[in-house]
């Protein structure tokens, strides 16, 4: 059971988590995020220190410390546990204050970012202690590891975690941190923003869990982005493939990589609402429920690259040469479209863009369009759904489309549009594809 930032962000929410966990009959591993707003504040602190602005960093640290002091004062009441909670907050803020005095490094910034999950889990553990609830505090840094390419090492996570769990067979409740992990240099690292979902799925896979529950602030995966479109509805069931496409293409409710571990080990994933636990939410499993369009999502900050060359005409090996450039710079490609004389590709990072362009120029003229958005329409067998194409394009006739990807998989159609059309296209698709105003 993974609880996100909003689900742990207030003392009463932690009380709610206890009540949800207490209803369980099977043993539970609870994965917690940092309290909402904390990781953003820690990012800010790191940026201020990196920029040499230690004064502002100190102010942000002090403000955050006050927030935690108020939080524990409201949550933990008995003298012994209250002292423990105070000592935890003091220890972690002392650490941040020490960091202020040493020279900044990438590794240090990861240490700063880890404080959020360390604080939330330790505070929750003390709260459980106050309530007399037997549990084991499980430090994620003892089992959650990534390799040189930042990929989680599922084999080793499995071995380490089972060793720990085997030593505590009497326990029914475990509490651990989402997001944080250790890299091959032994340093503290993380699974990137929103990574607690990924932690939960990795743990679910590692222990062969009966279910991986992602508890958040909304009643499941909606058919469209609720931050942008007013009238959205939850989708009750979807397949791993559908959920993975939506997560990867921008549905913020799930970390982009969070589906594959559960999918690989066939662990059903449920998206549930901490604030409304009786709501059905979304169940994600191997089999898709029915055919047709399930949801749309948008992925921002996309760069489109067009390589034009008459040499491509009737040539073979051209695409390989282009793809090799991206491989060399370890830059994943999201969309590809080709014509006989040009190929368009999208990427989601400008890391190494200059070097990539320089190498691509050896093959032809290179044009770049920054600030694009991928709109993904996702659903089982959608490309075979009757009138789907007509509905899709019919509802967005006024939008300029830079690329279309159809047929890559039977459950995804992606469009690339300039970012300024994102809100409009999501709203128009809500009406055109789902009949929702
Ligand atoms: P948590 O802190 O629990 O991980 P997140 O903020 O990361 O929560 O994810 C939940 C949020 O994702 C929702 O509040 C919602 O605004 C956003 N979201 C974006 N797209 C979708 C979608 N298709 N369905 C549901 N929520 C979505
Ligand atoms: N606290 C981390 C973040 O805000 C991880 C998470 O919430 O999933 O990105
Ligand atoms: Mg999240």
PDB file of N, CA and C in Angstrom, residues 163-255:
ATOM      1  N   UNK A 163      15.373 -11.577   2.340  1.00  0.00           N
ATOM      2  CA  UNK A 163      16.205 -11.855   3.518  1.00  0.00           C
ATOM      3  C   UNK A 163      15.670 -11.110   4.742  1.00  0.00           C
ATOM      4  N   UNK A 164      15.379  -9.829   4.557  1.00  0.00           N
ATOM      5  CA  UNK A 164      14.888  -9.037   5.698  1.00  0.00           C
ATOM      6  C   UNK A 164      13.532  -9.577   6.171  1.00  0.00           C
ATOM      7  N   UNK A 165      12.629  -9.805   5.206  1.00  0.00           N
ATOM      8  CA  UNK A 165      11.282 -10.248   5.585  1.00  0.00           C
ATOM      9  C   UNK A 165      11.311 -11.622   6.259  1.00  0.00           C
ATOM     10  N   UNK A 166      12.215 -12.487   5.797  1.00  0.00           N
ATOM     11  CA  UNK A 166      12.324 -13.827   6.397  1.00  0.00           C
ATOM     12  C   UNK A 166      12.746 -13.772   7.859  1.00  0.00           C
ATOM     13  N   UNK A 167      13.502 -12.726   8.192  1.00  0.00           N
ATOM     14  CA  UNK A 167      13.920 -12.597   9.598  1.00  0.00           C
ATOM     15  C   UNK A 167      12.805 -12.063  10.490  1.00  0.00           C
ATOM     16  N   UNK A 168      11.719 -11.581   9.848  1.00  0.00           N
ATOM     17  CA  UNK A 168      10.650 -10.965  10.651  1.00  0.00           C
ATOM     18  C   UNK A 168       9.294 -11.544  10.267  1.00  0.00           C
ATOM     19  N   UNK A 169       9.234 -12.863  10.257  1.00  0.00           N
ATOM     20  CA  UNK A 169       8.007 -13.538   9.814  1.00  0.00           C
ATOM     21  C   UNK A 169       6.834 -13.268  10.749  1.00  0.00           C
ATOM     22  N   UNK A 170       7.141 -12.861  11.979  1.00  0.00           N
ATOM     23  CA  UNK A 170       6.084 -12.606  12.954  1.00  0.00           C
ATOM     24  C   UNK A 170       5.374 -11.270  12.676  1.00  0.00           C
ATOM     25  N   UNK A 171       5.994 -10.408  11.901  1.00  0.00           N
ATOM     26  CA  UNK A 171       5.424  -9.059  11.687  1.00  0.00           C
ATOM     27  C   UNK A 171       4.361  -9.066  10.587  1.00  0.00           C
ATOM     28  N   UNK A 172       3.357  -8.209  10.776  1.00  0.00           N
ATOM     29  CA  UNK A 172       2.263  -8.119   9.796  1.00  0.00           C
ATOM     30  C   UNK A 172       2.283  -6.766   9.092  1.00  0.00           C
ATOM     31  N   UNK A 173       3.084  -5.834   9.621  1.00  0.00           N
ATOM     32  CA  UNK A 173       3.085  -4.481   9.062  1.00  0.00           C
ATOM     33  C   UNK A 173       4.510  -3.959   8.930  1.00  0.00           C
ATOM     34  N   UNK A 174       4.831  -3.465   7.748  1.00  0.00           N
ATOM     35  CA  UNK A 174       6.171  -2.931   7.469  1.00  0.00           C
ATOM     36  C   UNK A 174       6.015  -1.520   6.927  1.00  0.00           C
ATOM     37  N   UNK A 175       6.935  -0.647   7.282  1.00  0.00           N
ATOM     38  CA  UNK A 175       6.858   0.741   6.803  1.00  0.00           C
ATOM     39  C   UNK A 175       8.174   1.096   6.124  1.00  0.00           C
ATOM     40  N   UNK A 176       8.081   1.550   4.872  1.00  0.00           N
ATOM     41  CA  UNK A 176       9.317   1.910   4.165  1.00  0.00           C
ATOM     42  C   UNK A 176       9.137   3.178   3.331  1.00  0.00           C
ATOM     43  N   UNK A 177      10.272   3.683   2.839  1.00  0.00           N
ATOM     44  CA  UNK A 177      10.256   4.924   2.061  1.00  0.00           C
ATOM     45  C   UNK A 177      10.064   4.640   0.571  1.00  0.00           C
ATOM     46  N   UNK A 178       9.226   5.451  -0.065  1.00  0.00           N
ATOM     47  CA  UNK A 178       9.185   5.448  -1.520  1.00  0.00           C
ATOM     48  C   UNK A 178      10.339   6.299  -2.029  1.00  0.00           C
ATOM     49  N   UNK A 179      10.549   6.288  -3.344  1.00  0.00           N
ATOM     50  CA  UNK A 179      11.415   7.253  -4.032  1.00  0.00           C
ATOM     51  C   UNK A 179      12.914   7.062  -3.834  1.00  0.00           C
ATOM     52  N   UNK A 180      13.360   6.796  -2.603  1.00  0.00           N
ATOM     53  CA  UNK A 180      14.813   6.797  -2.379  1.00  0.00           C
ATOM     54  C   UNK A 180      15.434   5.421  -2.623  1.00  0.00           C
ATOM     55  N   UNK A 181      16.700   5.441  -2.993  1.00  0.00           N
ATOM     56  CA  UNK A 181      17.418   4.190  -3.264  1.00  0.00           C
ATOM     57  C   UNK A 181      18.915   4.461  -3.159  1.00  0.00           C
ATOM     58  N   UNK A 182      19.689   3.409  -3.408  1.00  0.00           N
ATOM     59  CA  UNK A 182      21.141   3.550  -3.393  1.00  0.00           C
ATOM     60  C   UNK A 182      21.683   3.256  -4.801  1.00  0.00           C
ATOM     61  N   UNK A 183      22.680   4.041  -5.237  1.00  0.00           N
ATOM     62  CA  UNK A 183      23.261   3.814  -6.565  1.00  0.00           C
ATOM     63  C   UNK A 183      24.513   2.939  -6.445  1.00  0.00           C
ATOM     64  N   UNK A 184      25.125   2.547  -7.578  1.00  0.00           N
ATOM     65  CA  UNK A 184      26.262   1.615  -7.504  1.00  0.00           C
ATOM     66  C   UNK A 184      27.478   2.179  -6.762  1.00  0.00           C
ATOM     67  N   UNK A 185      27.522   3.505  -6.606  1.00  0.00           N
ATOM     68  CA  UNK A 185      28.634   4.088  -5.825  1.00  0.00           C
ATOM     69  C   UNK A 185      28.343   4.039  -4.329  1.00  0.00           C
ATOM     70  N   UNK A 186      27.181   3.486  -3.977  1.00  0.00           N
ATOM     71  CA  UNK A 186      26.818   3.385  -2.567  1.00  0.00           C
ATOM     72  C   UNK A 186      26.181   4.662  -2.034  1.00  0.00           C
ATOM     73  N   UNK A 187      25.996   5.641  -2.941  1.00  0.00           N
ATOM     74  CA  UNK A 187      25.407   6.915  -2.492  1.00  0.00           C
ATOM     75  C   UNK A 187      23.886   6.831  -2.458  1.00  0.00           C
ATOM     76  N   UNK A 188      23.295   7.761  -1.691  1.00  0.00           N
ATOM     77  CA  UNK A 188      21.838   7.884  -1.685  1.00  0.00           C
ATOM     78  C   UNK A 188      21.419   8.475  -3.033  1.00  0.00           C
ATOM     79  N   UNK A 189      20.380   7.899  -3.627  1.00  0.00           N
ATOM     80  CA  UNK A 189      19.905   8.382  -4.927  1.00  0.00           C
ATOM     81  C   UNK A 189      18.370   8.328  -4.913  1.00  0.00           C
ATOM     82  N   UNK A 190      17.740   8.517  -6.044  1.00  0.00           N
ATOM     83  CA  UNK A 190      16.276   8.408  -6.073  1.00  0.00           C
ATOM     84  C   UNK A 190      15.790   7.926  -7.430  1.00  0.00           C
ATOM     85  N   UNK A 191      14.482   7.585  -7.458  1.00  0.00           N
ATOM     86  CA  UNK A 191      13.869   7.011  -8.669  1.00  0.00           C
ATOM     87  C   UNK A 191      13.186   8.088  -9.511  1.00  0.00           C
ATOM     88  N   UNK A 192      13.617   9.339  -9.359  1.00  0.00           N
ATOM     89  CA  UNK A 192      13.094  10.500 -10.085  1.00  0.00           C
ATOM     90  C   UNK A 192      11.725  10.912  -9.514  1.00  0.00           C
ATOM     91  N   UNK A 193      11.333  12.150  -9.837  1.00  0.00           N
ATOM     92  CA  UNK A 193      10.134  12.717  -9.235  1.00  0.00           C
ATOM     93  C   UNK A 193       8.908  11.807  -9.429  1.00  0.00           C
ATOM     94  N   UNK A 194       8.137  11.701  -8.377  1.00  0.00           N
ATOM     95  CA  UNK A 194       6.963  10.825  -8.418  1.00  0.00           C
ATOM     96  C   UNK A 194       7.328   9.357  -8.242  1.00  0.00           C
ATOM     97  N   UNK A 195       8.589   9.099  -7.852  1.00  0.00           N
ATOM     98  CA  UNK A 195       9.125   7.738  -7.840  1.00  0.00           C
ATOM     99  C   UNK A 195       8.580   6.787  -6.790  1.00  0.00           C
ATOM    100  N   UNK A 196       7.773   7.269  -5.857  1.00  0.00           N
ATOM    101  CA  UNK A 196       7.237   6.346  -4.845  1.00  0.00           C
ATOM    102  C   UNK A 196       6.315   5.296  -5.459  1.00  0.00           C
ATOM    103  N   UNK A 197       5.644   5.667  -6.540  1.00  0.00           N
ATOM    104  CA  UNK A 197       4.807   4.676  -7.241  1.00  0.00           C
ATOM    105  C   UNK A 197       5.691   3.541  -7.763  1.00  0.00           C
ATOM    106  N   UNK A 198       6.844   3.938  -8.282  1.00  0.00           N
ATOM    107  CA  UNK A 198       7.803   2.978  -8.835  1.00  0.00           C
ATOM    108  C   UNK A 198       8.293   2.051  -7.722  1.00  0.00           C
ATOM    109  N   UNK A 199       8.611   2.631  -6.553  1.00  0.00           N
ATOM    110  CA  UNK A 199       9.031   1.834  -5.401  1.00  0.00           C
ATOM    111  C   UNK A 199       7.972   0.778  -5.087  1.00  0.00           C
ATOM    112  N   UNK A 200       6.708   1.220  -5.045  1.00  0.00           N
ATOM    113  CA  UNK A 200       5.620   0.308  -4.666  1.00  0.00           C
ATOM    114  C   UNK A 200       5.518  -0.848  -5.660  1.00  0.00           C
ATOM    115  N   UNK A 201       5.620  -0.533  -6.934  1.00  0.00           N
ATOM    116  CA  UNK A 201       5.507  -1.567  -7.956  1.00  0.00           C
ATOM    117  C   UNK A 201       6.712  -2.519  -7.899  1.00  0.00           C
ATOM    118  N   UNK A 202       7.892  -1.960  -7.650  1.00  0.00           N
ATOM    119  CA  UNK A 202       9.098  -2.799  -7.541  1.00  0.00           C
ATOM    120  C   UNK A 202       8.995  -3.729  -6.340  1.00  0.00           C
ATOM    121  N   UNK A 203       8.500  -3.204  -5.220  1.00  0.00           N
ATOM    122  CA  UNK A 203       8.347  -4.049  -4.029  1.00  0.00           C
ATOM    123  C   UNK A 203       7.288  -5.115  -4.282  1.00  0.00           C
ATOM    124  N   UNK A 204       6.183  -4.704  -4.886  1.00  0.00           N
ATOM    125  CA  UNK A 204       5.115  -5.655  -5.209  1.00  0.00           C
ATOM    126  C   UNK A 204       5.669  -6.815  -6.033  1.00  0.00           C
ATOM    127  N   UNK A 205       6.479  -6.463  -7.044  1.00  0.00           N
ATOM    128  CA  UNK A 205       7.078  -7.488  -7.905  1.00  0.00           C
ATOM    129  C   UNK A 205       8.062  -8.341  -7.110  1.00  0.00           C
ATOM    130  N   UNK A 206       8.874  -7.683  -6.296  1.00  0.00           N
ATOM    131  CA  UNK A 206       9.925  -8.397  -5.563  1.00  0.00           C
ATOM    132  C   UNK A 206       9.367  -9.416  -4.572  1.00  0.00           C
ATOM    133  N   UNK A 207       8.237  -9.101  -3.953  1.00  0.00           N
ATOM    134  CA  UNK A 207       7.700 -10.014  -2.930  1.00  0.00           C
ATOM    135  C   UNK A 207       6.532 -10.844  -3.468  1.00  0.00           C
ATOM    136  N   UNK A 208       6.238 -10.672  -4.775  1.00  0.00           N
ATOM    137  CA  UNK A 208       5.105 -11.355  -5.377  1.00  0.00           C
ATOM    138  C   UNK A 208       3.818 -11.058  -4.586  1.00  0.00           C
ATOM    139  N   UNK A 209       3.550  -9.776  -4.418  1.00  0.00           N
ATOM    140  CA  UNK A 209       2.404  -9.324  -3.617  1.00  0.00           C
ATOM    141  C   UNK A 209       1.088  -9.746  -4.263  1.00  0.00           C
ATOM    142  N   UNK A 210       0.042  -9.854  -3.445  1.00  0.00           N
ATOM    143  CA  UNK A 210      -1.260 -10.195  -4.033  1.00  0.00           C
ATOM    144  C   UNK A 210      -1.834  -8.976  -4.748  1.00  0.00           C
ATOM    145  N   UNK A 211      -1.452  -7.782  -4.308  1.00  0.00           N
ATOM    146  CA  UNK A 211      -1.919  -6.559  -4.970  1.00  0.00           C
ATOM    147  C   UNK A 211      -0.984  -5.403  -4.608  1.00  0.00           C
ATOM    148  N   UNK A 212      -0.872  -4.447  -5.534  1.00  0.00           N
ATOM    149  CA  UNK A 212      -0.089  -3.231  -5.263  1.00  0.00           C
ATOM    150  C   UNK A 212      -1.082  -2.071  -5.289  1.00  0.00           C
ATOM    151  N   UNK A 213      -1.340  -1.491  -4.118  1.00  0.00           N
ATOM    152  CA  UNK A 213      -2.333  -0.414  -4.048  1.00  0.00           C
ATOM    153  C   UNK A 213      -1.639   0.943  -3.998  1.00  0.00           C
ATOM    154  N   UNK A 214      -2.029   1.816  -4.923  1.00  0.00           N
ATOM    155  CA  UNK A 214      -1.487   3.173  -4.966  1.00  0.00           C
ATOM    156  C   UNK A 214      -2.588   4.095  -4.450  1.00  0.00           C
ATOM    157  N   UNK A 215      -2.418   4.554  -3.196  1.00  0.00           N
ATOM    158  CA  UNK A 215      -3.428   5.422  -2.579  1.00  0.00           C
ATOM    159  C   UNK A 215      -3.035   6.877  -2.813  1.00  0.00           C
ATOM    160  N   UNK A 216      -3.987   7.647  -3.416  1.00  0.00           N
ATOM    161  CA  UNK A 216      -3.653   9.018  -3.771  1.00  0.00           C
ATOM    162  C   UNK A 216      -4.817   9.957  -3.474  1.00  0.00           C
ATOM    163  N   UNK A 217      -4.863  11.109  -4.164  1.00  0.00           N
ATOM    164  CA  UNK A 217      -5.882  12.107  -3.831  1.00  0.00           C
ATOM    165  C   UNK A 217      -7.012  12.166  -4.855  1.00  0.00           C
ATOM    166  N   UNK A 218      -7.127  11.104  -5.658  1.00  0.00           N
ATOM    167  CA  UNK A 218      -8.193  11.072  -6.665  1.00  0.00           C
ATOM    168  C   UNK A 218      -8.659   9.617  -6.807  1.00  0.00           C
ATOM    169  N   UNK A 219      -9.932   9.462  -7.254  1.00  0.00           N
ATOM    170  CA  UNK A 219     -10.529   8.118  -7.254  1.00  0.00           C
ATOM    171  C   UNK A 219     -10.165   7.303  -8.489  1.00  0.00           C
ATOM    172  N   UNK A 220      -8.878   7.210  -8.784  1.00  0.00           N
ATOM    173  CA  UNK A 220      -8.427   6.348  -9.877  1.00  0.00           C
ATOM    174  C   UNK A 220      -7.960   7.124 -11.091  1.00  0.00           C
ATOM    175  N   UNK A 221      -7.573   6.385 -12.113  1.00  0.00           N
ATOM    176  CA  UNK A 221      -7.132   6.979 -13.378  1.00  0.00           C
ATOM    177  C   UNK A 221      -8.360   7.530 -14.098  1.00  0.00           C
ATOM    178  N   UNK A 222      -8.341   8.818 -14.400  1.00  0.00           N
ATOM    179  CA  UNK A 222      -9.477   9.414 -15.109  1.00  0.00           C
ATOM    180  C   UNK A 222      -9.270   9.350 -16.625  1.00  0.00           C
ATOM    181  N   UNK A 223     -10.356   9.576 -17.346  1.00  0.00           N
ATOM    182  CA  UNK A 223     -10.285   9.465 -18.815  1.00  0.00           C
ATOM    183  C   UNK A 223      -9.507  10.612 -19.445  1.00  0.00           C
ATOM    184  N   UNK A 224      -9.214  11.654 -18.648  1.00  0.00           N
ATOM    185  CA  UNK A 224      -8.537  12.827 -19.198  1.00  0.00           C
ATOM    186  C   UNK A 224      -7.865  13.533 -18.020  1.00  0.00           C
ATOM    187  N   UNK A 225      -7.001  14.493 -18.311  1.00  0.00           N
ATOM    188  CA  UNK A 225      -6.242  15.139 -17.232  1.00  0.00           C
ATOM    189  C   UNK A 225      -7.134  16.071 -16.405  1.00  0.00           C
ATOM    190  N   UNK A 226      -7.429  15.687 -15.146  1.00  0.00           N
ATOM    191  CA  UNK A 226      -8.371  16.493 -14.351  1.00  0.00           C
ATOM    192  C   UNK A 226      -7.816  17.865 -13.957  1.00  0.00           C
ATOM    193  N   UNK A 227      -6.511  18.053 -14.156  1.00  0.00           N
ATOM    194  CA  UNK A 227      -5.942  19.375 -13.849  1.00  0.00           C
ATOM    195  C   UNK A 227      -6.276  20.367 -14.953  1.00  0.00           C
ATOM    196  N   UNK A 228      -6.665  19.851 -16.102  1.00  0.00           N
ATOM    197  CA  UNK A 228      -6.895  20.721 -17.257  1.00  0.00           C
ATOM    198  C   UNK A 228      -8.349  20.686 -17.714  1.00  0.00           C
ATOM    199  N   UNK A 229      -8.937  19.492 -17.690  1.00  0.00           N
ATOM    200  CA  UNK A 229     -10.301  19.319 -18.199  1.00  0.00           C
ATOM    201  C   UNK A 229     -11.252  19.162 -17.015  1.00  0.00           C
ATOM    202  N   UNK A 230     -12.368  19.919 -17.058  1.00  0.00           N
ATOM    203  CA  UNK A 230     -13.293  19.942 -15.927  1.00  0.00           C
ATOM    204  C   UNK A 230     -14.004  18.614 -15.695  1.00  0.00           C
ATOM    205  N   UNK A 231     -14.667  18.138 -16.728  1.00  0.00           N
ATOM    206  CA  UNK A 231     -15.545  16.990 -16.551  1.00  0.00           C
ATOM    207  C   UNK A 231     -14.846  15.682 -16.942  1.00  0.00           C
ATOM    208  N   UNK A 232     -14.130  15.072 -15.982  1.00  0.00           N
ATOM    209  CA  UNK A 232     -13.449  13.807 -16.283  1.00  0.00           C
ATOM    210  C   UNK A 232     -14.046  12.707 -15.396  1.00  0.00           C
ATOM    211  N   UNK A 233     -13.920  11.465 -15.835  1.00  0.00           N
ATOM    212  CA  UNK A 233     -14.497  10.359 -15.061  1.00  0.00           C
ATOM    213  C   UNK A 233     -13.458   9.253 -14.845  1.00  0.00           C
ATOM    214  N   UNK A 234     -13.543   8.559 -13.691  1.00  0.00           N
ATOM    215  CA  UNK A 234     -12.580   7.474 -13.475  1.00  0.00           C
ATOM    216  C   UNK A 234     -12.833   6.277 -14.402  1.00  0.00           C
ATOM    217  N   UNK A 235     -11.744   5.590 -14.738  1.00  0.00           N
ATOM    218  CA  UNK A 235     -11.846   4.378 -15.559  1.00  0.00           C
ATOM    219  C   UNK A 235     -11.721   3.200 -14.595  1.00  0.00           C
ATOM    220  N   UNK A 236     -12.728   2.322 -14.568  1.00  0.00           N
ATOM    221  CA  UNK A 236     -12.738   1.258 -13.559  1.00  0.00           C
ATOM    222  C   UNK A 236     -11.675   0.194 -13.756  1.00  0.00           C
ATOM    223  N   UNK A 237     -11.459  -0.188 -15.021  1.00  0.00           N
ATOM    224  CA  UNK A 237     -10.480  -1.251 -15.281  1.00  0.00           C
ATOM    225  C   UNK A 237      -9.651  -0.929 -16.496  1.00  0.00           C
ATOM    226  N   UNK A 238      -8.393  -1.255 -16.441  1.00  0.00           N
ATOM    227  CA  UNK A 238      -7.569  -1.165 -17.648  1.00  0.00           C
ATOM    228  C   UNK A 238      -6.457  -2.198 -17.605  1.00  0.00           C
ATOM    229  N   UNK A 239      -5.844  -2.413 -18.761  1.00  0.00           N
ATOM    230  CA  UNK A 239      -4.768  -3.398 -18.820  1.00  0.00           C
ATOM    231  C   UNK A 239      -3.443  -2.735 -18.456  1.00  0.00           C
ATOM    232  N   UNK A 240      -2.443  -3.558 -18.155  1.00  0.00           N
ATOM    233  CA  UNK A 240      -1.104  -3.028 -17.892  1.00  0.00           C
ATOM    234  C   UNK A 240      -0.633  -2.179 -19.073  1.00  0.00           C
ATOM    235  N   UNK A 241      -0.871  -2.694 -20.298  1.00  0.00           N
ATOM    236  CA  UNK A 241      -0.403  -1.968 -21.483  1.00  0.00           C
ATOM    237  C   UNK A 241      -1.030  -0.580 -21.555  1.00  0.00           C
ATOM    238  N   UNK A 242      -2.325  -0.516 -21.297  1.00  0.00           N
ATOM    239  CA  UNK A 242      -3.000   0.786 -21.366  1.00  0.00           C
ATOM    240  C   UNK A 242      -2.463   1.725 -20.286  1.00  0.00           C
ATOM    241  N   UNK A 243      -2.340   1.208 -19.067  1.00  0.00           N
ATOM    242  CA  UNK A 243      -1.866   2.051 -17.950  1.00  0.00           C
ATOM    243  C   UNK A 243      -0.432   2.509 -18.192  1.00  0.00           C
ATOM    244  N   UNK A 244       0.396   1.602 -18.742  1.00  0.00           N
ATOM    245  CA  UNK A 244       1.794   1.960 -18.979  1.00  0.00           C
ATOM    246  C   UNK A 244       1.890   3.085 -20.002  1.00  0.00           C
ATOM    247  N   UNK A 245       1.076   3.008 -21.041  1.00  0.00           N
ATOM    248  CA  UNK A 245       1.094   4.076 -22.072  1.00  0.00           C
ATOM    249  C   UNK A 245       0.663   5.398 -21.435  1.00  0.00           C
ATOM    250  N   UNK A 246      -0.399   5.360 -20.631  1.00  0.00           N
ATOM    251  CA  UNK A 246      -0.902   6.597 -20.023  1.00  0.00           C
ATOM    252  C   UNK A 246       0.125   7.192 -19.059  1.00  0.00           C
ATOM    253  N   UNK A 247       0.748   6.324 -18.247  1.00  0.00           N
ATOM    254  CA  UNK A 247       1.744   6.807 -17.291  1.00  0.00           C
ATOM    255  C   UNK A 247       2.932   7.407 -18.040  1.00  0.00           C
ATOM    256  N   UNK A 248       3.378   6.714 -19.074  1.00  0.00           N
ATOM    257  CA  UNK A 248       4.543   7.205 -19.819  1.00  0.00           C
ATOM    258  C   UNK A 248       4.217   8.502 -20.551  1.00  0.00           C
ATOM    259  N   UNK A 249       2.991   8.586 -21.082  1.00  0.00           N
ATOM    260  CA  UNK A 249       2.629   9.765 -21.864  1.00  0.00           C
ATOM    261  C   UNK A 249       1.915  10.833 -21.047  1.00  0.00           C
ATOM    262  N   UNK A 250       2.197  10.916 -19.750  1.00  0.00           N
ATOM    263  CA  UNK A 250       1.844  12.124 -19.013  1.00  0.00           C
ATOM    264  C   UNK A 250       0.782  12.047 -17.940  1.00  0.00           C
ATOM    265  N   UNK A 251       0.108  10.898 -17.726  1.00  0.00           N
ATOM    266  CA  UNK A 251      -0.899  10.852 -16.664  1.00  0.00           C
ATOM    267  C   UNK A 251      -0.161  10.851 -15.315  1.00  0.00           C
ATOM    268  N   UNK A 252      -0.164  12.006 -14.655  1.00  0.00           N
ATOM    269  CA  UNK A 252       0.710  12.206 -13.492  1.00  0.00           C
ATOM    270  C   UNK A 252       0.389  11.269 -12.331  1.00  0.00           C
ATOM    271  N   UNK A 253      -0.781  10.700 -12.323  1.00  0.00           N
ATOM    272  CA  UNK A 253      -1.178   9.816 -11.217  1.00  0.00           C
ATOM    273  C   UNK A 253      -0.203   8.645 -11.050  1.00  0.00           C
ATOM    274  N   UNK A 254       0.494   8.265 -12.126  1.00  0.00           N
ATOM    275  CA  UNK A 254       1.486   7.192 -12.028  1.00  0.00           C
ATOM    276  C   UNK A 254       2.834   7.659 -12.564  1.00  0.00           C
ATOM    277  N   UNK A 255       3.908   7.292 -11.856  1.00  0.00           N
ATOM    278  CA  UNK A 255       5.265   7.527 -12.349  1.00  0.00           C
ATOM    279  C   UNK A 255       5.410   6.817 -13.703  1.00  0.00           C
TER     280      UNK A 255
END
